Amino acid sequence: MSNQRPETQPRTYRPTLTSLLSLPFRICNPPPAVGKVRSCGVTPLLQIRLEDILNRKHLPPLGLKDFEEWLLYVEDCPENLYFILWLKEYTKKYHQWAAASKARRQTVRYLQDRDPAPSASNLSLFYARAKQTFFMPNSVYELDIPSDILAPFHTTDLSNHPHPSVFNQVSQEITKMLEKSLKQFLSAQLTNVGNNRVLCGIIAGIFFALVGFIPPIALNFAKGYSRWDRLAAFPGLWIGLTVLLAALNGICIGVYIFGDLRQLRKFELERPPISKPRPLGKVCLPLFSPPASPTTLAPSTPRTLVAPSPPPLAHIVDNRLSRTPTVSSISSYSSSSSDTSGSSESHLRIEISGAYYETESIDNDPYYSPSGAEPTFTFNEKVEEDRSVFATTAAFIHPYDSTIDLEEDGPKFLPQERQLISDFNFDALPPRPTTGHYRSVDIKFPNPDHEIVEIKSDPPPLSKVSAATILERLQIRCIPRKWLVLSRKQPPAPATSAHDPKDFDLESGRSGIEESVNPPTTPARPRRRQGPISIRKQFKKVRAVPAFTSLTRVLSPVVVRAQWEIVVRSSLIAFAISWVVVGSLLAIPD
């Protein structure tokens, strides 16, 4: 998008000895509990109002930008958030327009019957863009709600700028979906590491538990020491189980002891880091300056040298005016001096510049290839889905401003002041990611009036696992790839049967080969909600980061409190389990 600005990584931090020494203070002084619901599990349940997220009252990782990234990269339903944000701004604009119309009618009461209402062209255009984006079938951000709710917006008898109450039913359905997404979003933001670091925590917890428990117990029974010496196995088992239980709930103790930090997500790592502020350098003087004109006597101010562009192929020099017009001004010269061509010819001359070379090679350019060379054609071959490249987010939802550290002395800012939001802009919406990507394959194209289409044979769904079905899938995989050359100029289709095998599309299962020759420019995205399994699978992809990667601060006190409870609850449960195990061994006599 033209309005899309480049996104950067959050501000990163490194573990320090000072943060490690502050661990006892953090354990004894947690933030107050906000929005917590009583639960018996290790991970606490949070209850945060959706309005607080939309009004940017929470800091990252519970900010509005974080919620948008969750809907965009994990649940794949950002249209719900965008519609609510649009409706809030549309409601505000509508009430402003209604107040202006009422004030104008009161000031000109004598023209009340004849004076029309103030123009609402901007409001009508704002609604028209929303209708095209959210309500039209197969649109980019079509709302996934029942069609009977969207039916009134497909009629022509609706106003060009309807009252906001018309969207009440749509808003209720979207709000329910957002609240359901918010619950999953809150539980996912309580982790502080990715998948690899969680695996490291699980392995480390098991290792500490075994190393701290087995050797003391084995040595005690082998040597016949006092049974009270078996208490030496308690600390190792307790620490190991604490690390294990915390890792199973997404908290790495190795990261937590160094502060309220978390690892960057995969989409955050793909963004460029924030550049450090550069000091102001010395003023760069130009290596040379152009000769001053006769009419300019004042010295020119120094400017930074810019690489000169290649000179024009030909230019005209006027000896009388001491100026050099370019080729683009030849026409103006000829038109302005057509009546005095005889007197001007003696003062004008044409100069040809010296040879210069292009910066880019044109050897591989098909426009400069020999006439007998065969042109190459690049077609798109669909391959397996890969969502490693994440799309950009909405440009009008600004990320958290981390230029001022919260610990620095200075004015205190509210969360919404550090997370600004601009006016809703349809042109700033991110491009919707496709369901797959394409790679280019270079082949010799036989004729520019033809097109190559791959004939695909997808294996049937594996509904029942048996030797026959597995053999059938293997045979389909071993079939060589087949290609069909079709004419780009589509002839008039003869009247054929709807079940003619030659007009049957093998890939889509629909009759008519026209869809393969001329596919739609914007294919309809399947409208289905992702289940909990799909969401967890996609969230694992987002958390697929290296075990030792960059760390950023957790600014939200709600998340800090929740992570503290996970660590404390894991420690208490590990203490109880360790005491039961070691206590049972103490009952065994010497």
Tab-separated table of N, CA, C and O in Angstrom, residues 14-23 26 197 252-261 551:
chain	number	residue	atom	x	y	z
A	14	ARG	N	18.772	-7.063	26.709
A	14	ARG	CA	19.666	-8.159	27.025
A	14	ARG	C	19.629	-8.437	28.526
A	14	ARG	O	19.547	-7.506	29.323
A	15	PRO	N	19.708	-9.705	28.921
A	15	PRO	CA	19.744	-10.018	30.362
A	15	PRO	C	21.000	-9.450	31.013
A	15	PRO	O	22.088	-9.506	30.451
A	16	THR	N	20.823	-8.903	32.192
A	16	THR	CA	21.931	-8.309	32.937
A	16	THR	C	21.976	-8.892	34.349
A	16	THR	O	21.013	-9.508	34.821
A	17	LEU	N	23.100	-8.677	35.008
A	17	LEU	CA	23.255	-9.148	36.387
A	17	LEU	C	22.337	-8.385	37.332
A	17	LEU	O	21.832	-8.943	38.312
A	18	THR	N	22.094	-7.104	37.032
A	18	THR	CA	21.202	-6.308	37.877
A	18	THR	C	19.780	-6.864	37.868
A	18	THR	O	19.118	-6.933	38.912
A	19	SER	N	19.317	-7.265	36.696
A	19	SER	CA	17.970	-7.847	36.620
A	19	SER	C	17.901	-9.183	37.333
A	19	SER	O	16.860	-9.533	37.903
A	20	LEU	N	19.000	-9.941	37.334
A	20	LEU	CA	19.009	-11.202	38.060
A	20	LEU	C	18.942	-10.977	39.575
A	20	LEU	O	18.257	-11.713	40.291
A	21	LEU	N	19.633	-9.946	40.054
A	21	LEU	CA	19.617	-9.652	41.481
A	21	LEU	C	18.270	-9.114	41.951
A	21	LEU	O	17.974	-9.155	43.149
A	22	SER	N	17.470	-8.611	41.025
A	22	SER	CA	16.145	-8.089	41.401
A	22	SER	C	15.089	-9.178	41.473
A	22	SER	O	13.909	-8.871	41.693
A	23	LEU	N	15.458	-10.450	41.271
A	23	LEU	CA	14.475	-11.534	41.292
A	23	LEU	C	13.770	-11.654	42.644
A	23	LEU	O	12.541	-11.789	42.674
A	26	ARG	N	11.089	-9.022	42.864
A	26	ARG	CA	9.969	-9.272	41.953
A	26	ARG	C	9.076	-10.385	42.467
A	26	ARG	O	7.852	-10.354	42.276
A	197	ARG	N	12.367	-23.096	22.889
A	197	ARG	CA	12.786	-22.826	24.261
A	197	ARG	C	11.910	-23.592	25.256
A	197	ARG	O	12.392	-23.991	26.332
A	252	CYS	N	9.544	-20.049	30.577
A	252	CYS	CA	10.910	-20.539	30.751
A	252	CYS	C	11.513	-19.826	31.969
A	252	CYS	O	11.604	-18.595	31.991
A	253	ILE	N	11.915	-20.611	32.966
A	253	ILE	CA	12.488	-20.030	34.176
A	253	ILE	C	13.800	-19.321	33.858
A	253	ILE	O	14.134	-18.294	34.477
A	254	GLY	N	14.549	-19.834	32.882
A	254	GLY	CA	15.810	-19.194	32.512
A	254	GLY	C	15.645	-17.791	31.968
A	254	GLY	O	16.552	-16.969	32.074
A	255	VAL	N	14.499	-17.486	31.377
A	255	VAL	CA	14.208	-16.127	30.906
A	255	VAL	C	13.544	-15.316	32.003
A	255	VAL	O	13.816	-14.118	32.156
A	256	TYR	N	12.709	-15.952	32.802
A	256	TYR	CA	11.943	-15.221	33.815
A	256	TYR	C	12.840	-14.657	34.910
A	256	TYR	O	12.549	-13.579	35.448
A	257	ILE	N	13.907	-15.354	35.286
A	257	ILE	CA	14.749	-14.877	36.383
A	257	ILE	C	15.500	-13.603	36.015
A	257	ILE	O	15.973	-12.888	36.890
A	258	PHE	N	15.589	-13.282	34.719
A	258	PHE	CA	16.295	-12.076	34.291
A	258	PHE	C	15.360	-10.894	34.069
A	258	PHE	O	15.795	-9.846	33.584
A	259	GLY	N	14.122	-11.037	34.405
A	259	GLY	CA	13.200	-9.912	34.279
A	259	GLY	C	11.930	-10.316	33.564
A	259	GLY	O	11.759	-11.460	33.118
A	260	ASP	N	11.032	-9.353	33.439
A	260	ASP	CA	9.761	-9.565	32.746
A	260	ASP	C	10.011	-9.423	31.241
A	260	ASP	O	9.713	-8.391	30.621
A	261	LEU	N	10.541	-10.475	30.645
A	261	LEU	CA	10.925	-10.474	29.242
A	261	LEU	C	10.180	-11.583	28.512
A	261	LEU	O	9.643	-12.508	29.110
A	551	LEU	N	15.053	-10.712	22.953
A	551	LEU	CA	14.052	-10.570	24.011
A	551	LEU	C	13.542	-9.142	24.056
A	551	LEU	O	14.287	-8.202	23.769
